[in-house]
Amino acid sequence: MKLNFKFFSNPVRNLYFTRKLKAIVEGVVRYSSFISFGILLYHLGYEPTSGSYAVTSFIFTLCLILIGIGYILKILLNEPSILVSRVLLELLLSLFLIGFSLLRWNVFGMEFSEGILNYSRQYFIVNILVAMLFFIEISKFSLTINRLKASPTLVFIMSFFILIWIGAILLSLPHATQHGISLIDALFTSTSAVCVTGLIVLDTAKDFTFFGQTIIMILFQIGGLGMMTFTSFFGFFFKGSFSIENQLFIRDYINENNVGEIYSTLLKIIFFTVLTEVIAAFLIYHFTADDLFSSKGEQLFFAAFHAISAFCNAGFSTLSNGLYESGFREAYSMHLVLALAIILGGIGFPVFINYYNYLKHVVVGGTKNLLGIESYRHVPRISNVSTKLSLYTTGILLVVGFITFWVFESESTLEGLSPYGKFATAVFGAVTPRTAGFNTVDMTLLTVPTILIYLILMWIGASPGSTGGGLKTSTFAVALLNTISIATGKKRVEVFMRQISNETIQKAFAVIALSFLVIGLGIFLVMLFDPHLPLIDVAFEVFSAFSTVGLSLGITSQLGTASKLVIMICMFMGRVGTLTVLIAIVRKAGQHRYKYPEENVFIT
């Protein structure tokens, strides 16, 4: 249904007026949702006085009415081709918001209003709805980011920077912590969450309230997927369309060359994320003992928090001693579930999409062949070189990590455990330095060889296009293959019957050089600012920060303000990528129309 205005005889002026009115309605809905969400945060984060509570509650209710009326007008102003299900959903939402607002103003009588509001569990449903409306509107608004005419690289970096500051502000709210938090600690915690690292200067379990823990969980969920990926999907989903400019702008974030497949790729990423996290949360809930929690709600939150933290390779835990907490350290089946979630999150979305397309082709083609519709058509190279390099490198590193942990820790952290316990702990010990950050053993008891192996595993990190950080498996593999090619006298790098391009090789060595520069400078500065700390502990901390791992030998809380800033920069650089930062700030060279004579440089 569409409202036809007849205020002007000229149809062009009519159309202009309708579009103008629609833009005004959308603006009212958007800013009303922003204001109502801000008031909700004010009520949750502070203890308002009776006067300020009355004023803000009135504005909150007024905003809900404006949103409800705005949605009804948007339904009337939209094109007839809009989906019926979406129209019904928005209509029900409008009626609910308007009805709830009238209840708050006691339009139906005090007794009736109080009964309904109490039945809705103290506005819990409406608060969730307001948060969802805010996220929907901010997602749709994010689709206009291309109007800034900024490069996708710069927008990608700024999205993390802005999210970090928003997180720090939210964590600074009085009700987010038990005893307050300084600005530097709020920034550090927010950076660690957004960059999915897991290093903490405050105890997540004891120093943060449920509200604060929820903020941290949301931060590493968005940070794991990437701010632009997250908002772009929901912006398209609720707006209903992408402009060509939007599609060209977003494709760089999700590594999708086919513009027509952008929404499909975003859908697959979100679906894979949600499916993995839900299954992991269910299994974690199943494999944890009920007597470890005071209520079912606490157990459910524990399962959800750790499932999201594991898949996003964040390493945050609601336990003071991590998974080494008494009662949880023997939950080996839960440890293996977390390990699997970490691997799936760190393997990279391109790998998942690649094999999804392969399985889809096999299943659909095989079914058609079985039903006699058409013969099965073989499509070569569905699994590309990048996917194979990520899988092979990940598998080799996990095996190496498992064997070395078992050998070097057999008389230390593995001593006294059952055979199943040793196996699960060794598996987890091989997985966690791959940017995960959980610990099922006392990190201070690790042997020196294990620590050195961990430095290498942390430095390599996860796969490209994943929720993890680090150098990336494919970068390490390309550099290693190039080294082998040089040693054997080959003029090109070949793998899986394909030749690696020179541009890829150059990028790999540039990333390696930049990583050593950032890590080396980080270690130097932390030792300069906190010279009393042991060198091996500082090196471990900086490697962990740059690779967004989150493991620590126990010095994070001892860092001074300057050292915390250094670690924060390392976490940020490791998450967004050193080469990405360099490309964003360095002016690109123009096309070279000349070429100097070539000459070799003596290298041994």
Coordinates of C-alpha atoms in Angstrom, one line a residue, residues 125-468:
I125 CA 11.2 -6.6 26.3
V126 CA 11.0 -2.9 25.4
N127 CA 14.6 -2.3 26.4
I128 CA 15.7 -5.1 24.1
L129 CA 13.5 -3.7 21.4
V130 CA 15.0 -0.2 21.8
A131 CA 18.5 -1.6 21.5
M132 CA 17.5 -3.6 18.4
L133 CA 15.9 -0.5 16.8
F134 CA 19.1 1.5 17.5
F135 CA 21.3 -1.1 15.9
I136 CA 19.0 -1.3 12.9
E137 CA 19.1 2.4 12.3
I138 CA 22.8 2.7 12.9
S139 CA 23.3 -0.2 10.4
K140 CA 21.2 1.6 7.8
F141 CA 23.0 4.8 8.5
S142 CA 26.4 3.1 8.0
L143 CA 25.5 2.4 4.3
T144 CA 25.9 6.2 3.7
I145 CA 29.5 6.1 4.8
N146 CA 30.7 6.1 1.2
R147 CA 29.5 9.7 0.9
L148 CA 32.6 10.7 2.8
K149 CA 34.6 9.8 -0.3
A150 CA 37.2 8.1 2.0
S151 CA 39.1 5.0 1.0
P152 CA 37.8 1.7 2.3
T153 CA 41.1 1.1 4.1
L154 CA 40.8 4.3 6.0
V155 CA 37.1 3.7 6.9
F156 CA 38.0 0.2 8.0
I157 CA 40.7 1.6 10.4
M158 CA 38.4 4.4 11.7
S159 CA 35.5 2.0 12.3
F160 CA 37.7 0.1 14.9
F161 CA 39.0 3.3 16.4
I162 CA 35.5 4.7 16.8
L163 CA 34.2 1.4 18.3
I164 CA 37.1 1.4 20.8
W165 CA 36.1 4.8 22.1
I166 CA 32.4 4.0 22.2
G167 CA 33.3 0.9 24.2
A168 CA 35.5 2.8 26.6
I169 CA 32.7 5.3 27.2
L170 CA 30.2 2.5 27.9
L171 CA 32.7 0.7 30.3
S172 CA 33.2 4.0 32.1
L173 CA 29.5 4.1 33.1
P174 CA 29.2 3.7 36.9
H175 CA 27.0 0.6 36.7
A176 CA 29.5 -1.2 34.3
T177 CA 32.0 -1.8 37.1
Q178 CA 31.9 -2.7 40.7
H179 CA 34.3 0.0 42.0
G180 CA 34.8 2.3 39.1
I181 CA 37.4 2.3 36.3
S182 CA 40.0 4.8 35.1
L183 CA 40.0 6.1 31.5
I184 CA 43.2 4.3 30.6
D185 CA 41.9 1.0 31.9
A186 CA 38.5 1.5 30.1
L187 CA 40.4 2.2 26.9
F188 CA 42.7 -0.8 27.4
T189 CA 39.7 -3.1 28.1
S190 CA 37.8 -1.8 25.1
T191 CA 40.8 -2.1 22.8
S192 CA 41.4 -5.6 24.0
A193 CA 37.8 -6.5 23.4
V194 CA 37.4 -4.8 20.0
C195 CA 40.7 -6.2 18.8
V196 CA 39.7 -9.6 20.1
T197 CA 42.8 -9.9 22.2
G198 CA 41.8 -10.8 25.7
L199 CA 44.5 -9.1 27.7
I200 CA 43.0 -7.6 30.9
V201 CA 44.1 -5.1 33.5
L202 CA 41.0 -5.7 35.6
D203 CA 39.4 -9.0 36.5
T204 CA 36.5 -9.4 34.1
A205 CA 34.7 -11.7 36.6
K206 CA 35.0 -9.6 39.8
D207 CA 35.5 -6.0 38.6
F208 CA 32.8 -5.8 36.0
T209 CA 29.1 -6.1 36.6
F210 CA 26.7 -8.1 34.4
F211 CA 26.1 -4.9 32.4
G212 CA 29.8 -4.4 31.9
Q213 CA 30.4 -8.0 30.9
T214 CA 27.6 -7.8 28.4
I215 CA 29.2 -4.7 26.9
I216 CA 32.5 -6.5 26.6
M217 CA 30.8 -9.5 24.9
I218 CA 29.1 -7.2 22.3
L219 CA 32.4 -5.4 21.7
F220 CA 34.4 -8.6 20.8
Q221 CA 31.4 -10.0 18.8
I222 CA 31.4 -6.9 16.6
G223 CA 35.2 -6.6 16.6
G224 CA 35.6 -10.2 15.6
L225 CA 33.4 -9.9 12.5
G226 CA 34.5 -6.3 11.8
M227 CA 32.3 -3.3 12.3
M228 CA 31.6 -2.6 8.6
T229 CA 30.8 -6.3 7.9
F230 CA 28.4 -6.4 10.8
T231 CA 26.6 -3.2 10.1
S232 CA 26.6 -3.6 6.3
F233 CA 24.7 -6.9 6.5
F234 CA 22.0 -5.6 8.9
G235 CA 21.8 -2.3 7.1
F236 CA 21.0 -4.1 3.8
F237 CA 18.7 -6.6 5.5
F238 CA 16.5 -3.9 7.1
K239 CA 16.8 -1.3 4.3
G240 CA 16.1 -3.9 1.6
S241 CA 18.6 -2.8 -1.0
F242 CA 22.2 -1.9 -1.8
S243 CA 23.2 0.9 -4.2
I244 CA 26.0 0.0 -6.7
E245 CA 28.2 2.5 -4.8
N246 CA 27.5 0.6 -1.5
Q247 CA 28.4 -2.7 -3.2
L248 CA 31.6 -1.5 -4.6
F249 CA 32.5 0.0 -1.3
I250 CA 31.7 -3.0 0.8
R251 CA 33.3 -5.7 -1.4
D252 CA 36.8 -4.8 -0.2
Y253 CA 35.9 -5.7 3.4
I254 CA 34.6 -9.2 2.7
N255 CA 37.1 -10.2 -0.1
E256 CA 34.3 -10.7 -2.7
N257 CA 35.2 -9.8 -6.3
N258 CA 31.7 -10.6 -7.6
V259 CA 29.6 -7.5 -6.9
G260 CA 26.4 -9.5 -7.3
E261 CA 27.4 -12.0 -4.6
I262 CA 28.0 -9.4 -1.9
Y263 CA 24.8 -9.8 0.1
S264 CA 25.0 -13.6 -0.3
T265 CA 28.6 -13.6 1.1
L266 CA 27.5 -11.4 4.0
L267 CA 24.6 -13.7 4.7
K268 CA 26.9 -16.8 4.7
I269 CA 29.4 -15.1 7.1
I270 CA 26.6 -14.1 9.6
F271 CA 24.9 -17.5 9.3
F272 CA 28.2 -19.4 9.8
T273 CA 29.0 -17.2 12.8
V274 CA 25.6 -17.5 14.5
L275 CA 25.3 -21.3 13.8
T276 CA 28.8 -22.0 15.2
E277 CA 28.3 -19.9 18.3
V278 CA 24.8 -21.3 19.1
I279 CA 26.1 -24.9 18.7
A280 CA 29.2 -24.1 20.8
A281 CA 27.1 -22.4 23.5
F282 CA 24.7 -25.4 23.7
L283 CA 27.6 -27.9 24.0
I284 CA 29.4 -25.7 26.6
Y285 CA 26.2 -25.5 28.6
H286 CA 25.9 -29.3 28.4
F287 CA 29.4 -30.1 29.4
T288 CA 29.5 -27.8 32.5
A289 CA 28.3 -28.9 35.9
D290 CA 25.1 -27.2 37.2
D291 CA 26.5 -26.9 40.7
L292 CA 29.2 -24.5 39.5
F293 CA 26.6 -21.8 39.0
S294 CA 24.1 -20.1 41.2
S295 CA 21.3 -20.1 38.6
K296 CA 20.4 -21.4 35.1
G297 CA 20.6 -17.8 33.9
E298 CA 24.2 -17.5 35.0
Q299 CA 25.1 -20.8 33.4
L300 CA 23.5 -19.8 30.1
F301 CA 25.3 -16.5 30.1
F302 CA 28.6 -18.3 30.8
A303 CA 28.0 -20.6 27.8
A304 CA 27.0 -17.8 25.5
F305 CA 29.9 -15.5 26.6
H306 CA 32.6 -18.2 26.1
A307 CA 31.1 -19.5 22.9
I308 CA 31.3 -16.0 21.3
S309 CA 34.7 -15.4 22.9
A310 CA 36.1 -18.6 21.5
F311 CA 34.7 -18.2 18.0
C312 CA 35.9 -14.6 17.8
N313 CA 39.3 -15.7 19.2
A314 CA 38.8 -13.1 21.9
G315 CA 40.1 -15.0 25.0
F316 CA 37.9 -13.2 27.5
S317 CA 36.4 -15.2 30.3
T318 CA 34.0 -14.6 33.2
L319 CA 36.3 -16.7 35.4
S320 CA 39.0 -15.0 37.4
N321 CA 41.6 -17.7 36.6
G322 CA 40.3 -18.3 33.1
L323 CA 39.5 -22.0 32.3
Y324 CA 42.1 -23.0 35.0
E325 CA 39.5 -22.0 37.6
S326 CA 38.8 -24.7 40.1
G327 CA 35.9 -26.9 38.9
F328 CA 36.4 -25.9 35.3
R329 CA 40.0 -27.0 34.7
E330 CA 38.8 -30.7 34.6
A331 CA 35.9 -30.0 32.1
Y332 CA 38.0 -31.4 29.3
S333 CA 35.0 -32.0 26.9
M334 CA 34.1 -28.3 27.3
H335 CA 37.8 -27.4 26.5
L336 CA 37.6 -29.4 23.3
V337 CA 34.4 -27.7 22.3
L338 CA 36.1 -24.3 22.8
A339 CA 39.1 -25.5 20.9
L340 CA 37.0 -26.5 17.9
A341 CA 35.2 -23.1 18.0
I342 CA 38.5 -21.3 18.1
I343 CA 39.7 -23.3 15.1
L344 CA 36.5 -22.6 13.1
G345 CA 36.8 -18.9 14.0
G346 CA 40.4 -18.7 13.1
I347 CA 40.3 -20.7 9.8
G348 CA 38.9 -17.7 7.9
F349 CA 35.5 -17.0 6.3
P350 CA 36.9 -17.3 2.8
V351 CA 37.8 -21.0 3.6
F352 CA 34.2 -21.7 4.8
I353 CA 32.7 -20.0 1.8
N354 CA 35.0 -21.8 -0.6
Y355 CA 34.1 -25.2 0.8
Y356 CA 30.4 -24.3 1.1
N357 CA 30.3 -23.5 -2.6
Y358 CA 32.2 -26.8 -3.3
L359 CA 29.8 -28.9 -1.2
K360 CA 26.8 -27.1 -2.7
H361 CA 28.0 -27.9 -6.2
V362 CA 28.6 -31.6 -5.3
V363 CA 25.2 -32.0 -3.6
V364 CA 23.1 -30.1 -6.2
G365 CA 25.0 -31.7 -9.1
G366 CA 24.8 -35.2 -7.6
T367 CA 21.1 -34.9 -6.9
K368 CA 20.3 -33.7 -10.4
N369 CA 22.4 -36.6 -11.8
L370 CA 20.6 -39.1 -9.5
L371 CA 17.2 -37.8 -10.5
G372 CA 18.2 -37.9 -14.2
I373 CA 17.7 -34.2 -14.7
E374 CA 21.2 -33.6 -16.1
S375 CA 24.6 -35.2 -16.0
Y376 CA 27.0 -34.2 -13.3
R377 CA 29.3 -31.4 -14.5
H378 CA 32.8 -31.3 -12.9
V379 CA 33.9 -27.7 -12.0
P380 CA 37.7 -27.5 -11.4
R381 CA 39.5 -25.3 -8.9
I382 CA 36.6 -24.6 -6.6
S383 CA 39.1 -24.9 -3.7
N384 CA 41.6 -22.1 -4.5
V385 CA 45.3 -21.9 -3.5
S386 CA 44.6 -19.5 -0.6
T387 CA 42.1 -21.9 1.0
K388 CA 44.5 -24.9 0.7
L389 CA 47.4 -22.9 2.1
S390 CA 45.4 -21.8 5.1
L391 CA 44.1 -25.3 5.8
Y392 CA 47.5 -27.1 5.3
T393 CA 49.4 -24.5 7.4
T394 CA 46.8 -24.5 10.1
G395 CA 46.9 -28.3 10.3
I396 CA 50.7 -28.5 10.4
L397 CA 50.9 -25.8 13.1
L398 CA 48.3 -27.6 15.2
V399 CA 50.1 -30.9 15.0
V400 CA 53.5 -29.2 15.8
G401 CA 51.9 -27.4 18.7
F402 CA 50.3 -30.5 20.1
I403 CA 53.5 -32.6 19.9
T404 CA 55.8 -29.9 21.4
F405 CA 53.3 -29.1 24.2
W406 CA 53.0 -32.8 25.1
V407 CA 56.8 -33.3 25.1
F408 CA 57.9 -30.2 26.9
E409 CA 55.0 -30.0 29.4
S410 CA 54.8 -33.8 30.3
E411 CA 56.7 -33.1 33.6
S412 CA 55.2 -29.7 34.3
T413 CA 51.6 -28.6 33.6
L414 CA 50.6 -32.1 32.3
E415 CA 51.9 -34.0 35.3
G416 CA 49.3 -35.8 37.3
L417 CA 46.5 -35.5 34.7
S418 CA 44.5 -38.5 33.4
P419 CA 45.3 -39.7 29.8
Y420 CA 42.2 -38.0 28.5
G421 CA 43.1 -34.9 30.5
K422 CA 46.6 -34.8 29.0
F423 CA 45.2 -35.2 25.5
A424 CA 42.6 -32.5 25.9
T425 CA 45.1 -30.1 27.6
A426 CA 47.7 -30.7 24.9
V427 CA 45.1 -30.1 22.2
F428 CA 44.0 -26.9 23.8
G429 CA 47.6 -25.9 24.4
A430 CA 48.2 -26.2 20.7
V431 CA 45.1 -24.2 19.7
T432 CA 45.1 -21.4 22.2
P433 CA 48.2 -19.5 21.0
R434 CA 46.6 -19.3 17.6
T435 CA 45.1 -15.9 18.7
A436 CA 42.6 -17.5 21.1
G437 CA 44.0 -16.5 24.5
F438 CA 42.3 -19.0 26.9
N439 CA 44.3 -20.9 29.4
T440 CA 43.6 -24.3 30.9
V441 CA 46.9 -24.4 32.8
D442 CA 48.8 -22.1 35.0
M443 CA 50.7 -19.9 32.5
T444 CA 53.5 -19.1 35.0
L445 CA 54.4 -22.8 35.2
L446 CA 55.1 -23.2 31.4
T447 CA 58.6 -24.4 30.6
V448 CA 60.9 -22.1 28.6
P449 CA 60.8 -24.3 25.4
T450 CA 57.0 -24.1 25.4
I451 CA 57.1 -20.3 25.8
L452 CA 59.4 -20.0 22.8
I453 CA 57.2 -22.3 20.7
Y454 CA 54.2 -20.2 21.8
L455 CA 56.0 -17.0 20.6
I456 CA 56.3 -18.5 17.1
L457 CA 52.7 -19.8 17.1
M458 CA 51.3 -16.5 18.3
W459 CA 53.4 -14.6 15.8
I460 CA 52.0 -16.6 12.9
G461 CA 48.4 -16.4 14.2
A462 CA 45.2 -17.3 12.4
S463 CA 44.2 -17.3 8.7
P464 CA 43.3 -14.3 6.6
G465 CA 39.7 -13.2 6.6
S466 CA 39.1 -14.7 10.1
T467 CA 38.2 -13.3 13.5
G468 CA 41.9 -13.8 14.6

